Amino acid sequence: MIDDDDPRDETTLTRRDSLLGLGGIAAAALGAGGVLAAVDGEIAHAAGSGPAAVASGLVTCVLTPEMTAGPFILDGDKVRRDIREGRPGTRLELATTVVDVSTCKPIRGAAVDVWHCDAGGTYSGFAQEGTEGETFMRGIQRTDRNGVARFTTVYPGWYSGRTVHIHVQVSAGGNVLHTGQLFFPERLTDAVFRRTPYSRRPNRDTRNATDSIFRNGGSKSMLKLARSKSGYVGRITMGITRS
């Protein structure tokens, strides 16, 4: 188990390091190919006997569309679970599950890299954002034996021209297997944004329905969210195809 307070869990990696080092564990199990999301977020734990279940329709997987990494991708993200760095916002526990799509069984050792803006709509690491050298809301986690990579973050804010989203990249065996974006239900976003610090920036100008990237398959990359004592838990399951 990774200790959030252990400085060893905040190793800085180049993107190449994250692909070769973290992905090496999964290299034997995974081949190059697309990334898919299981319809049921808990399918990795509930699936029966692999290929037979897939063939029978008991386990159903759908293709998650590739999406742009956007202008705010950076090299050198840290391996860590808590990516907030003290930034305010509604707490979000993010659980991304990576499975083998041919069996819907979990894959251990894949590298999941996430990044997003803070509650005020600002990305870290860029001079034009006034955050050069900062690393908040960025991090990499390895998937555990259940195929799960977990992050502690905050509900993202908004910025002009985009709906609320989280960037995600999955890699294994030296290859980036998926670059995508995760999205949020509008009714929940509206509720969260009525609270501070989000309420300080009213009148967001882009919603899911009017976001050009969401319109190209964003409904298949929607997080399943549930209320927790401290905020929300968001889940999505992604499966790697061998072919």
PDB file of C-alpha atoms in Angstrom:
ATOM      1  CA  MET A   1       0.000   0.000   0.000  1.00  0.00           C
ATOM      2  CA  ILE A   2       1.287   3.435  -0.894  1.00  0.00           C
ATOM      3  CA  ASP A   3       1.728   5.847   1.992  1.00  0.00           C
ATOM      4  CA  ASP A   4       0.636   9.369   1.057  1.00  0.00           C
ATOM      5  CA  ASP A   5       3.075  10.814   3.582  1.00  0.00           C
ATOM      6  CA  ASP A   6       6.071   8.808   2.386  1.00  0.00           C
ATOM      7  CA  PRO A   7       8.393  11.019   0.297  1.00  0.00           C
ATOM      8  CA  ARG A   8       9.478   7.931  -1.617  1.00  0.00           C
ATOM      9  CA  ASP A   9       6.033   7.954  -3.220  1.00  0.00           C
ATOM     10  CA  GLU A  10       6.730  11.346  -4.809  1.00  0.00           C
ATOM     11  CA  THR A  11       9.511  10.306  -7.160  1.00  0.00           C
ATOM     12  CA  THR A  12       9.706  12.615 -10.152  1.00  0.00           C
ATOM     13  CA  LEU A  13       9.595  10.770 -13.462  1.00  0.00           C
ATOM     14  CA  THR A  14       9.976  11.777 -17.048  1.00  0.00           C
ATOM     15  CA  ARG A  15       7.161  10.535 -19.254  1.00  0.00           C
ATOM     16  CA  ARG A  16       9.635   8.094 -20.819  1.00  0.00           C
ATOM     17  CA  ASP A  17      10.521   6.790 -17.345  1.00  0.00           C
ATOM     18  CA  SER A  18       6.851   6.279 -16.560  1.00  0.00           C
ATOM     19  CA  LEU A  19       6.394   4.240 -19.729  1.00  0.00           C
ATOM     20  CA  LEU A  20       9.497   2.082 -19.410  1.00  0.00           C
ATOM     21  CA  GLY A  21       9.737   1.767 -15.652  1.00  0.00           C
ATOM     22  CA  LEU A  22       6.159   1.577 -14.473  1.00  0.00           C
ATOM     23  CA  GLY A  23       4.892  -0.126 -17.576  1.00  0.00           C
ATOM     24  CA  GLY A  24       7.535  -2.836 -17.546  1.00  0.00           C
ATOM     25  CA  ILE A  25       5.656  -4.928 -15.004  1.00  0.00           C
ATOM     26  CA  ALA A  26       2.717  -5.249 -17.371  1.00  0.00           C
ATOM     27  CA  ALA A  27       4.696  -5.716 -20.567  1.00  0.00           C
ATOM     28  CA  ALA A  28       4.293  -9.476 -20.632  1.00  0.00           C
ATOM     29  CA  ALA A  29       0.563  -9.253 -20.082  1.00  0.00           C
ATOM     30  CA  LEU A  30      -0.263  -6.405 -22.469  1.00  0.00           C
ATOM     31  CA  GLY A  31       0.176  -5.778 -26.162  1.00  0.00           C
ATOM     32  CA  ALA A  32      -0.237  -2.541 -28.071  1.00  0.00           C
ATOM     33  CA  GLY A  33      -3.816  -1.614 -28.780  1.00  0.00           C
ATOM     34  CA  GLY A  34      -6.753   0.577 -27.891  1.00  0.00           C
ATOM     35  CA  VAL A  35      -8.154   1.246 -24.462  1.00  0.00           C
ATOM     36  CA  LEU A  36     -11.711   0.318 -23.656  1.00  0.00           C
ATOM     37  CA  ALA A  37     -14.009   0.990 -20.733  1.00  0.00           C
ATOM     38  CA  ALA A  38     -16.208  -1.678 -19.173  1.00  0.00           C
ATOM     39  CA  VAL A  39     -19.829  -0.657 -18.966  1.00  0.00           C
ATOM     40  CA  ASP A  40     -19.958  -1.654 -15.307  1.00  0.00           C
ATOM     41  CA  GLY A  41     -17.382   0.174 -13.196  1.00  0.00           C
ATOM     42  CA  GLU A  42     -17.080  -2.847 -10.911  1.00  0.00           C
ATOM     43  CA  ILE A  43     -16.821  -5.412 -13.736  1.00  0.00           C
ATOM     44  CA  ALA A  44     -13.204  -6.241 -12.948  1.00  0.00           C
ATOM     45  CA  HIS A  45     -14.313  -7.635  -9.614  1.00  0.00           C
ATOM     46  CA  ALA A  46     -17.645  -9.110 -10.674  1.00  0.00           C
ATOM     47  CA  ALA A  47     -16.706 -10.796 -13.973  1.00  0.00           C
ATOM     48  CA  GLY A  48     -17.010 -14.550 -14.142  1.00  0.00           C
ATOM     49  CA  SER A  49     -14.812 -16.758 -16.269  1.00  0.00           C
ATOM     50  CA  GLY A  50     -13.066 -14.432 -18.704  1.00  0.00           C
ATOM     51  CA  PRO A  51     -13.461 -14.916 -22.467  1.00  0.00           C
ATOM     52  CA  ALA A  52     -16.568 -17.058 -22.132  1.00  0.00           C
ATOM     53  CA  ALA A  53     -18.297 -14.280 -20.207  1.00  0.00           C
ATOM     54  CA  VAL A  54     -17.279 -11.753 -22.862  1.00  0.00           C
ATOM     55  CA  ALA A  55     -18.451 -14.012 -25.701  1.00  0.00           C
ATOM     56  CA  SER A  56     -21.792 -14.672 -24.033  1.00  0.00           C
ATOM     57  CA  GLY A  57     -22.458 -10.997 -23.485  1.00  0.00           C
ATOM     58  CA  LEU A  58     -22.372 -11.337 -19.689  1.00  0.00           C
ATOM     59  CA  VAL A  59     -19.417  -8.964 -19.729  1.00  0.00           C
ATOM     60  CA  THR A  60     -19.766  -6.064 -22.165  1.00  0.00           C
ATOM     61  CA  CYS A  61     -16.983  -3.623 -23.051  1.00  0.00           C
ATOM     62  CA  VAL A  62     -17.230  -0.531 -25.212  1.00  0.00           C
ATOM     63  CA  LEU A  63     -14.483   1.416 -26.933  1.00  0.00           C
ATOM     64  CA  THR A  64     -13.393   4.588 -25.222  1.00  0.00           C
ATOM     65  CA  PRO A  65     -12.451   7.137 -27.882  1.00  0.00           C
ATOM     66  CA  GLU A  66      -8.964   8.580 -28.039  1.00  0.00           C
ATOM     67  CA  MET A  67      -8.908  12.275 -27.150  1.00  0.00           C
ATOM     68  CA  THR A  68      -6.348  15.044 -27.352  1.00  0.00           C
ATOM     69  CA  ALA A  69      -3.829  15.419 -24.549  1.00  0.00           C
ATOM     70  CA  GLY A  70      -4.370  19.167 -24.817  1.00  0.00           C
ATOM     71  CA  PRO A  71      -1.874  22.003 -24.364  1.00  0.00           C
ATOM     72  CA  PHE A  72      -1.164  21.345 -20.687  1.00  0.00           C
ATOM     73  CA  ILE A  73       0.577  17.969 -20.786  1.00  0.00           C
ATOM     74  CA  LEU A  74       3.974  17.974 -19.035  1.00  0.00           C
ATOM     75  CA  ASP A  75       6.897  15.620 -18.633  1.00  0.00           C
ATOM     76  CA  GLY A  76       8.170  14.807 -15.161  1.00  0.00           C
ATOM     77  CA  ASP A  77       5.021  13.973 -13.183  1.00  0.00           C
ATOM     78  CA  LYS A  78       5.446  12.552  -9.676  1.00  0.00           C
ATOM     79  CA  VAL A  79       4.493   9.069  -8.564  1.00  0.00           C
ATOM     80  CA  ARG A  80       2.057   9.920  -5.794  1.00  0.00           C
ATOM     81  CA  ARG A  81      -1.537   9.416  -4.750  1.00  0.00           C
ATOM     82  CA  ASP A  82      -2.380  12.833  -3.299  1.00  0.00           C
ATOM     83  CA  ILE A  83      -1.939  15.441  -6.034  1.00  0.00           C
ATOM     84  CA  ARG A  84      -3.595  18.439  -4.349  1.00  0.00           C
ATOM     85  CA  GLU A  85      -0.551  20.180  -2.847  1.00  0.00           C
ATOM     86  CA  GLY A  86      -2.826  22.134  -0.509  1.00  0.00           C
ATOM     87  CA  ARG A  87      -5.062  23.575  -3.232  1.00  0.00           C
ATOM     88  CA  PRO A  88      -8.665  24.171  -2.063  1.00  0.00           C
ATOM     89  CA  GLY A  89     -11.709  22.465  -3.490  1.00  0.00           C
ATOM     90  CA  THR A  90     -14.203  19.669  -2.955  1.00  0.00           C
ATOM     91  CA  ARG A  91     -12.295  16.465  -2.302  1.00  0.00           C
ATOM     92  CA  LEU A  92     -12.422  13.849  -5.054  1.00  0.00           C
ATOM     93  CA  GLU A  93     -11.183  10.293  -4.627  1.00  0.00           C
ATOM     94  CA  LEU A  94     -10.518   9.035  -8.150  1.00  0.00           C
ATOM     95  CA  ALA A  95     -10.294   5.281  -8.810  1.00  0.00           C
ATOM     96  CA  THR A  96      -9.315   4.182 -12.308  1.00  0.00           C
ATOM     97  CA  THR A  97      -9.382   0.441 -13.004  1.00  0.00           C
ATOM     98  CA  VAL A  98      -7.388  -1.109 -15.868  1.00  0.00           C
ATOM     99  CA  VAL A  99      -8.508  -4.526 -17.120  1.00  0.00           C
ATOM    100  CA  ASP A 100      -7.677  -6.948 -19.920  1.00  0.00           C
ATOM    101  CA  VAL A 101     -10.584  -6.530 -22.304  1.00  0.00           C
ATOM    102  CA  SER A 102     -10.443 -10.153 -23.478  1.00  0.00           C
ATOM    103  CA  THR A 103     -11.219 -11.365 -19.957  1.00  0.00           C
ATOM    104  CA  CYS A 104     -12.223  -8.194 -18.076  1.00  0.00           C
ATOM    105  CA  LYS A 105      -9.742  -9.258 -15.409  1.00  0.00           C
ATOM    106  CA  PRO A 106      -7.563  -6.622 -13.718  1.00  0.00           C
ATOM    107  CA  ILE A 107      -4.094  -5.730 -14.996  1.00  0.00           C
ATOM    108  CA  ARG A 108      -1.386  -5.064 -12.439  1.00  0.00           C
ATOM    109  CA  GLY A 109       1.439  -2.596 -12.996  1.00  0.00           C
ATOM    110  CA  ALA A 110       0.025  -0.317 -15.698  1.00  0.00           C
ATOM    111  CA  ALA A 111       0.925   3.369 -15.291  1.00  0.00           C
ATOM    112  CA  VAL A 112      -2.001   5.777 -15.015  1.00  0.00           C
ATOM    113  CA  ASP A 113      -1.100   9.460 -15.381  1.00  0.00           C
ATOM    114  CA  VAL A 114      -3.699  12.146 -14.582  1.00  0.00           C
ATOM    115  CA  TRP A 115      -3.659  15.938 -14.727  1.00  0.00           C
ATOM    116  CA  HIS A 116      -6.304  18.664 -14.537  1.00  0.00           C
ATOM    117  CA  CYS A 117      -6.858  22.274 -13.556  1.00  0.00           C
ATOM    118  CA  ASP A 118      -7.491  23.357  -9.971  1.00  0.00           C
ATOM    119  CA  ALA A 119     -10.779  24.715  -8.615  1.00  0.00           C
ATOM    120  CA  GLY A 120      -9.955  28.111 -10.093  1.00  0.00           C
ATOM    121  CA  GLY A 121      -9.420  26.741 -13.609  1.00  0.00           C
ATOM    122  CA  THR A 122      -5.613  26.974 -13.522  1.00  0.00           C
ATOM    123  CA  TYR A 123      -3.088  24.328 -14.606  1.00  0.00           C
ATOM    124  CA  SER A 124       0.270  23.932 -12.912  1.00  0.00           C
ATOM    125  CA  GLY A 125       3.612  24.129 -14.665  1.00  0.00           C
ATOM    126  CA  PHE A 126       3.083  26.893 -17.223  1.00  0.00           C
ATOM    127  CA  ALA A 127       4.349  30.466 -17.310  1.00  0.00           C
ATOM    128  CA  GLN A 128       1.222  31.709 -19.066  1.00  0.00           C
ATOM    129  CA  GLU A 129      -0.802  30.357 -16.160  1.00  0.00           C
ATOM    130  CA  GLY A 130       1.544  31.941 -13.622  1.00  0.00           C
ATOM    131  CA  THR A 131       2.409  28.491 -12.264  1.00  0.00           C
ATOM    132  CA  GLU A 132       5.762  27.649 -13.827  1.00  0.00           C
ATOM    133  CA  GLY A 133       7.612  25.094 -11.671  1.00  0.00           C
ATOM    134  CA  GLU A 134       4.487  24.060  -9.766  1.00  0.00           C
ATOM    135  CA  THR A 135       3.076  20.534  -9.943  1.00  0.00           C
ATOM    136  CA  PHE A 136      -0.377  20.563  -8.331  1.00  0.00           C
ATOM    137  CA  MET A 137      -3.105  18.331  -9.812  1.00  0.00           C
ATOM    138  CA  ARG A 138      -0.595  16.073 -11.577  1.00  0.00           C
ATOM    139  CA  GLY A 139       0.507  12.564 -10.715  1.00  0.00           C
ATOM    140  CA  ILE A 140       1.149   8.965 -11.727  1.00  0.00           C
ATOM    141  CA  GLN A 141       0.041   5.788  -9.980  1.00  0.00           C
ATOM    142  CA  ARG A 142       0.656   2.118 -10.706  1.00  0.00           C
ATOM    143  CA  THR A 143      -2.348  -0.174 -10.833  1.00  0.00           C
ATOM    144  CA  ASP A 144      -2.486  -2.652  -7.941  1.00  0.00           C
ATOM    145  CA  ARG A 145      -3.343  -6.355  -8.104  1.00  0.00           C
ATOM    146  CA  ASN A 146      -6.986  -5.393  -8.609  1.00  0.00           C
ATOM    147  CA  GLY A 147      -6.038  -3.194 -11.546  1.00  0.00           C
ATOM    148  CA  VAL A 148      -6.845  -0.015  -9.619  1.00  0.00           C
ATOM    149  CA  ALA A 149      -4.881   3.246  -9.565  1.00  0.00           C
ATOM    150  CA  ARG A 150      -6.156   5.705  -6.953  1.00  0.00           C
ATOM    151  CA  PHE A 151      -5.719   9.452  -6.643  1.00  0.00           C
ATOM    152  CA  THR A 152      -6.780  12.019  -4.060  1.00  0.00           C
ATOM    153  CA  THR A 153      -7.540  15.316  -5.741  1.00  0.00           C
ATOM    154  CA  VAL A 154     -10.249  17.988  -5.943  1.00  0.00           C
ATOM    155  CA  TYR A 155     -13.222  18.382  -8.234  1.00  0.00           C
ATOM    156  CA  PRO A 156     -11.793  20.323 -11.199  1.00  0.00           C
ATOM    157  CA  GLY A 157     -12.864  23.875 -11.935  1.00  0.00           C
ATOM    158  CA  TRP A 158     -13.568  25.317 -15.360  1.00  0.00           C
ATOM    159  CA  TYR A 159     -11.856  27.567 -17.863  1.00  0.00           C
ATOM    160  CA  SER A 160     -13.157  29.283 -20.969  1.00  0.00           C
ATOM    161  CA  GLY A 161     -13.958  27.052 -23.910  1.00  0.00           C
ATOM    162  CA  ARG A 162     -13.920  23.693 -22.102  1.00  0.00           C
ATOM    163  CA  THR A 163     -16.300  21.670 -20.001  1.00  0.00           C
ATOM    164  CA  VAL A 164     -15.085  20.199 -16.696  1.00  0.00           C
ATOM    165  CA  HIS A 165     -12.675  17.299 -17.277  1.00  0.00           C
ATOM    166  CA  ILE A 166      -9.625  15.311 -16.153  1.00  0.00           C
ATOM    167  CA  HIS A 167      -6.881  14.225 -18.553  1.00  0.00           C
ATOM    168  CA  VAL A 168      -5.726  10.604 -18.345  1.00  0.00           C
ATOM    169  CA  GLN A 169      -3.008   8.589 -20.038  1.00  0.00           C
ATOM    170  CA  VAL A 170      -2.460   4.836 -19.639  1.00  0.00           C
ATOM    171  CA  SER A 171       0.847   3.182 -20.532  1.00  0.00           C
ATOM    172  CA  ALA A 172       2.494  -0.213 -20.313  1.00  0.00           C
ATOM    173  CA  GLY A 173       5.425  -2.011 -21.861  1.00  0.00           C
ATOM    174  CA  GLY A 174       7.027   1.191 -23.110  1.00  0.00           C
ATOM    175  CA  ASN A 175       3.930   2.339 -25.001  1.00  0.00           C
ATOM    176  CA  VAL A 176       1.223   4.911 -24.429  1.00  0.00           C
ATOM    177  CA  LEU A 177      -1.910   2.804 -24.894  1.00  0.00           C
ATOM    178  CA  HIS A 178      -4.511   5.492 -24.353  1.00  0.00           C
ATOM    179  CA  THR A 179      -4.810   9.253 -24.073  1.00  0.00           C
ATOM    180  CA  GLY A 180      -8.226  10.421 -23.018  1.00  0.00           C
ATOM    181  CA  GLN A 181     -10.321  12.696 -20.874  1.00  0.00           C
ATOM    182  CA  LEU A 182     -12.773  11.937 -18.062  1.00  0.00           C
ATOM    183  CA  PHE A 183     -15.993  13.913 -17.672  1.00  0.00           C
ATOM    184  CA  PHE A 184     -18.557  14.763 -14.987  1.00  0.00           C
ATOM    185  CA  PRO A 185     -22.400  14.796 -14.877  1.00  0.00           C
ATOM    186  CA  GLU A 186     -23.661  18.347 -15.316  1.00  0.00           C
ATOM    187  CA  ARG A 187     -26.141  18.253 -12.430  1.00  0.00           C
ATOM    188  CA  LEU A 188     -23.404  17.278 -10.017  1.00  0.00           C
ATOM    189  CA  THR A 189     -21.032  19.917 -11.376  1.00  0.00           C
ATOM    190  CA  ASP A 190     -23.736  22.561 -10.931  1.00  0.00           C
ATOM    191  CA  ALA A 191     -24.186  21.506  -7.301  1.00  0.00           C
ATOM    192  CA  VAL A 192     -20.455  21.526  -6.565  1.00  0.00           C
ATOM    193  CA  PHE A 193     -19.948  24.890  -8.244  1.00  0.00           C
ATOM    194  CA  ARG A 194     -22.507  26.545  -5.966  1.00  0.00           C
ATOM    195  CA  ARG A 195     -19.999  26.088  -3.120  1.00  0.00           C
ATOM    196  CA  THR A 196     -16.754  27.890  -2.392  1.00  0.00           C
ATOM    197  CA  PRO A 197     -14.200  28.223  -3.861  1.00  0.00           C
ATOM    198  CA  TYR A 198     -15.983  27.437  -7.160  1.00  0.00           C
ATOM    199  CA  SER A 199     -18.748  29.994  -6.571  1.00  0.00           C
ATOM    200  CA  ARG A 200     -16.188  32.791  -6.859  1.00  0.00           C
ATOM    201  CA  ARG A 201     -16.120  32.126 -10.616  1.00  0.00           C
ATOM    202  CA  PRO A 202     -19.728  31.977 -11.830  1.00  0.00           C
ATOM    203  CA  ASN A 203     -21.030  31.855 -15.406  1.00  0.00           C
ATOM    204  CA  ARG A 204     -18.957  29.034 -16.875  1.00  0.00           C
ATOM    205  CA  ASP A 205     -19.253  29.301 -20.622  1.00  0.00           C
ATOM    206  CA  THR A 206     -19.016  25.667 -21.799  1.00  0.00           C
ATOM    207  CA  ARG A 207     -20.981  22.609 -20.752  1.00  0.00           C
ATOM    208  CA  ASN A 208     -20.765  18.985 -21.872  1.00  0.00           C
ATOM    209  CA  ALA A 209     -23.264  19.452 -24.679  1.00  0.00           C
ATOM    210  CA  THR A 210     -21.337  22.363 -26.194  1.00  0.00           C
ATOM    211  CA  ASP A 211     -17.806  21.046 -25.653  1.00  0.00           C
ATOM    212  CA  SER A 212     -16.213  19.986 -28.959  1.00  0.00           C
ATOM    213  CA  ILE A 213     -14.170  17.192 -27.340  1.00  0.00           C
ATOM    214  CA  PHE A 214     -17.030  15.811 -25.253  1.00  0.00           C
ATOM    215  CA  ARG A 215     -19.217  15.620 -28.362  1.00  0.00           C
ATOM    216  CA  ASN A 216     -16.730  13.158 -29.877  1.00  0.00           C
ATOM    217  CA  GLY A 217     -17.445  10.361 -27.418  1.00  0.00           C
ATOM    218  CA  GLY A 218     -17.325  11.983 -24.008  1.00  0.00           C
ATOM    219  CA  SER A 219     -20.411  10.125 -22.828  1.00  0.00           C
ATOM    220  CA  LYS A 220     -18.309   6.935 -22.935  1.00  0.00           C
ATOM    221  CA  SER A 221     -15.727   8.537 -20.654  1.00  0.00           C
ATOM    222  CA  MET A 222     -18.141   9.709 -17.961  1.00  0.00           C
ATOM    223  CA  LEU A 223     -17.092   9.102 -14.384  1.00  0.00           C
ATOM    224  CA  LYS A 224     -19.464   7.315 -12.034  1.00  0.00           C
ATOM    225  CA  LEU A 225     -19.644   9.497  -8.942  1.00  0.00           C
ATOM    226  CA  ALA A 226     -20.930   8.836  -5.436  1.00  0.00           C
ATOM    227  CA  ARG A 227     -21.028  11.043  -2.359  1.00  0.00           C
ATOM    228  CA  SER A 228     -18.574  10.320   0.447  1.00  0.00           C
ATOM    229  CA  LYS A 229     -18.114  11.827   3.898  1.00  0.00           C
ATOM    230  CA  SER A 230     -15.398  14.157   2.654  1.00  0.00           C
ATOM    231  CA  GLY A 231     -16.572  14.832  -0.894  1.00  0.00           C
ATOM    232  CA  TYR A 232     -17.028  12.460  -3.824  1.00  0.00           C
ATOM    233  CA  VAL A 233     -15.657   9.195  -5.154  1.00  0.00           C
ATOM    234  CA  GLY A 234     -15.296   8.924  -8.937  1.00  0.00           C
ATOM    235  CA  ARG A 235     -14.772   5.603 -10.746  1.00  0.00           C
ATOM    236  CA  ILE A 236     -14.136   4.423 -14.265  1.00  0.00           C
ATOM    237  CA  THR A 237     -12.889   1.092 -15.652  1.00  0.00           C
ATOM    238  CA  MET A 238     -10.567   0.944 -18.663  1.00  0.00           C
ATOM    239  CA  GLY A 239      -9.574  -2.273 -20.411  1.00  0.00           C
ATOM    240  CA  ILE A 240      -6.553  -2.903 -22.618  1.00  0.00           C
ATOM    241  CA  THR A 241      -6.966  -4.958 -25.772  1.00  0.00           C
ATOM    242  CA  ARG A 242      -4.138  -7.375 -26.713  1.00  0.00           C
ATOM    243  CA  SER A 243      -4.575  -7.043 -30.489  1.00  0.00           C
TER     244      SER A 243
END
